[in-house]
PDB file of C-alpha atoms in Angstrom:
ATOM      1  CA  UNK A   1     110.338 106.139  80.733  1.00 53.00           C
ATOM      2  CA  UNK A   2     108.071 106.008  77.730  1.00 51.00           C
ATOM      3  CA  UNK A   3     105.152 107.649  79.511  1.00 59.00           C
ATOM      4  CA  UNK A   4     104.160 110.059  82.228  1.00 72.00           C
ATOM      5  CA  UNK A   5     101.801 109.599  85.123  1.00 77.00           C
ATOM      6  CA  UNK A   6      99.774 112.552  83.849  1.00 79.00           C
ATOM      7  CA  UNK A   7      99.345 111.205  80.302  1.00 80.00           C
ATOM      8  CA  UNK A   8      95.751 111.080  79.107  1.00 81.00           C
ATOM      9  CA  UNK A   9      94.247 107.688  79.854  1.00 80.00           C
ATOM     10  CA  UNK A  10      96.724 106.846  82.626  1.00 86.00           C
ATOM     11  CA  UNK A  11      94.857 105.144  85.456  1.00 89.00           C
ATOM     12  CA  UNK A  12      96.769 104.892  88.720  1.00 90.00           C
ATOM     13  CA  UNK A  13      95.402 102.181  91.028  1.00 92.00           C
ATOM     14  CA  UNK A  14      93.581 103.790  93.951  1.00 92.00           C
ATOM     15  CA  UNK A  15      95.181 101.472  96.517  1.00 95.00           C
ATOM     16  CA  UNK A  16      98.877 101.783  97.287  1.00 94.00           C
ATOM     17  CA  UNK A  17     101.212  99.512  99.218  1.00 96.00           C
ATOM     18  CA  UNK A  18     104.079 100.150 101.585  1.00 97.00           C
ATOM     19  CA  UNK A  19     107.132  97.969 100.901  1.00 96.00           C
ATOM     20  CA  UNK A  20     110.669  97.873 102.221  1.00 96.00           C
ATOM     21  CA  UNK A  21     113.048  99.104  99.539  1.00 95.00           C
ATOM     22  CA  UNK A  22     116.626  98.796 100.753  1.00 90.00           C
ATOM     23  CA  UNK A  23     115.713  99.886 104.282  1.00 94.00           C
ATOM     24  CA  UNK A  24     113.196 102.575 103.303  1.00 93.00           C
ATOM     25  CA  UNK A  25     109.483 101.923 103.672  1.00 96.00           C
ATOM     26  CA  UNK A  26     108.437 103.188 100.248  1.00 97.00           C
ATOM     27  CA  UNK A  27     104.972 103.915  98.940  1.00 97.00           C
ATOM     28  CA  UNK A  28     104.306 101.713  95.910  1.00 97.00           C
ATOM     29  CA  UNK A  29     101.738 102.624  93.278  1.00 96.00           C
ATOM     30  CA  UNK A  30     100.669 100.346  90.437  1.00 96.00           C
ATOM     31  CA  UNK A  31      99.941 101.787  87.003  1.00 94.00           C
ATOM     32  CA  UNK A  32      98.635  99.510  84.244  1.00 92.00           C
ATOM     33  CA  UNK A  33      99.420 100.634  80.712  1.00 87.00           C
ATOM     34  CA  UNK A  34      98.345  99.032  77.453  1.00 85.00           C
ATOM     35  CA  UNK A  35     101.295  96.631  77.180  1.00 87.00           C
ATOM     36  CA  UNK A  36     103.060  96.770  80.561  1.00 91.00           C
ATOM     37  CA  UNK A  37     102.273  97.043  84.262  1.00 94.00           C
ATOM     38  CA  UNK A  38     104.433  99.585  86.086  1.00 94.00           C
ATOM     39  CA  UNK A  39     105.148 100.038  89.785  1.00 96.00           C
ATOM     40  CA  UNK A  40     106.579 103.281  91.130  1.00 95.00           C
ATOM     41  CA  UNK A  41     108.400 103.365  94.483  1.00 96.00           C
ATOM     42  CA  UNK A  42     108.151 106.744  96.198  1.00 95.00           C
ATOM     43  CA  UNK A  43     109.913 108.117  99.260  1.00 95.00           C
ATOM     44  CA  UNK A  44     107.281 108.345 102.038  1.00 94.00           C
ATOM     45  CA  UNK A  45     108.177 111.924 103.038  1.00 95.00           C
ATOM     46  CA  UNK A  46     109.428 113.632  99.876  1.00 92.00           C
ATOM     47  CA  UNK A  47     107.612 111.491  97.277  1.00 91.00           C
ATOM     48  CA  UNK A  48     110.863 111.367  95.301  1.00 91.00           C
ATOM     49  CA  UNK A  49     111.015 108.449  92.882  1.00 92.00           C
ATOM     50  CA  UNK A  50     113.322 105.812  94.397  1.00 96.00           C
ATOM     51  CA  UNK A  51     112.812 102.983  91.919  1.00 97.00           C
ATOM     52  CA  UNK A  52     110.409 101.636  89.347  1.00 96.00           C
ATOM     53  CA  UNK A  53     109.546  98.236  87.991  1.00 96.00           C
ATOM     54  CA  UNK A  54     107.645  97.023  84.991  1.00 95.00           C
ATOM     55  CA  UNK A  55     106.257  93.673  83.996  1.00 96.00           C
ATOM     56  CA  UNK A  56     105.773  92.491  80.446  1.00 93.00           C
ATOM     57  CA  UNK A  57     104.077  89.459  82.052  1.00 94.00           C
ATOM     58  CA  UNK A  58     102.869  90.347  85.561  1.00 94.00           C
ATOM     59  CA  UNK A  59     101.450  86.897  86.327  1.00 94.00           C
ATOM     60  CA  UNK A  60     104.858  85.260  85.763  1.00 94.00           C
ATOM     61  CA  UNK A  61     106.798  88.233  87.209  1.00 93.00           C
ATOM     62  CA  UNK A  62     108.735  88.803  83.968  1.00 96.00           C
ATOM     63  CA  UNK A  63     110.082  92.322  83.738  1.00 96.00           C
ATOM     64  CA  UNK A  64     112.735  94.642  85.091  1.00 97.00           C
ATOM     65  CA  UNK A  65     113.401  96.580  88.301  1.00 97.00           C
ATOM     66  CA  UNK A  66     115.312  99.848  88.114  1.00 97.00           C
ATOM     67  CA  UNK A  67     116.850 101.417  91.224  1.00 97.00           C
ATOM     68  CA  UNK A  68     117.666 105.130  91.194  1.00 96.00           C
ATOM     69  CA  UNK A  69     120.547 106.736  93.034  1.00 94.00           C
ATOM     70  CA  UNK A  70     121.438 110.390  93.604  1.00 92.00           C
ATOM     71  CA  UNK A  71     120.323 113.090  91.223  1.00 88.00           C
ATOM     72  CA  UNK A  72     121.767 115.635  88.863  1.00 87.00           C
ATOM     73  CA  UNK A  73     120.077 118.947  88.158  1.00 86.00           C
ATOM     74  CA  UNK A  74     119.955 119.778  84.458  1.00 82.00           C
ATOM     75  CA  UNK A  75     118.251 123.102  83.845  1.00 85.00           C
ATOM     76  CA  UNK A  76     115.092 122.824  85.930  1.00 86.00           C
ATOM     77  CA  UNK A  77     114.972 119.009  85.877  1.00 83.00           C
ATOM     78  CA  UNK A  78     116.158 116.567  88.521  1.00 85.00           C
ATOM     79  CA  UNK A  79     117.449 113.454  86.790  1.00 88.00           C
ATOM     80  CA  UNK A  80     118.769 110.285  88.450  1.00 91.00           C
ATOM     81  CA  UNK A  81     122.561 110.178  88.331  1.00 93.00           C
ATOM     82  CA  UNK A  82     122.535 106.380  88.375  1.00 95.00           C
ATOM     83  CA  UNK A  83     120.042 103.714  87.290  1.00 95.00           C
ATOM     84  CA  UNK A  84     120.743 100.066  88.090  1.00 97.00           C
ATOM     85  CA  UNK A  85     118.736  97.452  86.168  1.00 97.00           C
ATOM     86  CA  UNK A  86     117.736  93.962  87.348  1.00 97.00           C
ATOM     87  CA  UNK A  87     115.494  91.217  85.993  1.00 97.00           C
ATOM     88  CA  UNK A  88     112.451  90.607  88.176  1.00 95.00           C
ATOM     89  CA  UNK A  89     112.170  86.871  87.551  1.00 93.00           C
ATOM     90  CA  UNK A  90     115.651  85.960  88.815  1.00 93.00           C
ATOM     91  CA  UNK A  91     117.244  89.167  90.232  1.00 91.00           C
ATOM     92  CA  UNK A  92     119.903  89.085  87.492  1.00 96.00           C
ATOM     93  CA  UNK A  93     121.914  92.315  87.344  1.00 96.00           C
ATOM     94  CA  UNK A  94     121.716  93.802  83.847  1.00 96.00           C
ATOM     95  CA  UNK A  95     123.803  96.951  84.186  1.00 96.00           C
ATOM     96  CA  UNK A  96     124.003 100.508  85.417  1.00 96.00           C
ATOM     97  CA  UNK A  97     123.471 103.734  83.499  1.00 93.00           C
ATOM     98  CA  UNK A  98     125.401 106.793  84.671  1.00 93.00           C
ATOM     99  CA  UNK A  99     124.423 110.349  83.800  1.00 87.00           C
ATOM    100  CA  UNK A 100     127.505 112.472  83.335  1.00 79.00           C
ATOM    101  CA  UNK A 101     126.973 116.193  83.569  1.00 66.00           C
ATOM    102  CA  UNK A 102     129.411 118.134  81.440  1.00 68.00           C
ATOM    103  CA  UNK A 103     129.840 121.838  81.035  1.00 66.00           C
ATOM    104  CA  UNK A 104     128.382 123.377  77.917  1.00 59.00           C
ATOM    105  CA  UNK A 105     131.317 125.200  76.251  1.00 53.00           C
ATOM    106  CA  UNK A 106     128.911 127.540  74.434  1.00 55.00           C
ATOM    107  CA  UNK A 107     127.723 128.937  77.810  1.00 52.00           C
ATOM    108  CA  UNK A 108     131.161 129.982  79.048  1.00 51.00           C
ATOM    109  CA  UNK A 109     131.905 133.654  79.202  1.00 48.00           C
ATOM    110  CA  UNK A 110     135.106 134.986  77.747  1.00 47.00           C
ATOM    111  CA  UNK A 111     137.335 137.567  79.458  1.00 46.00           C
TER     112      UNK A 111
END
């Protein structure tokens, strides 16, 4: 994502919604940025990010929805192992990104 929720000037809407996201009642927060409107879908118990959506044109529902699946731990970060992208205006599947964790050969110890 090109921003963080804690970036200076980020204003998270005070009201949140609860929506069904593939069988999970997720908390949904709306965050307007300068050029896009973003929605973040959070697990109601862990607050883990389940999905996010952005609109280039919110009134006409033109944007993309990204669903997250599983996670990979890289250093101290938890990163989604899979991101599936869809258009918001017609639910067209755009593709899936997969994060492949490989071993760093420079960190191996030699006998």
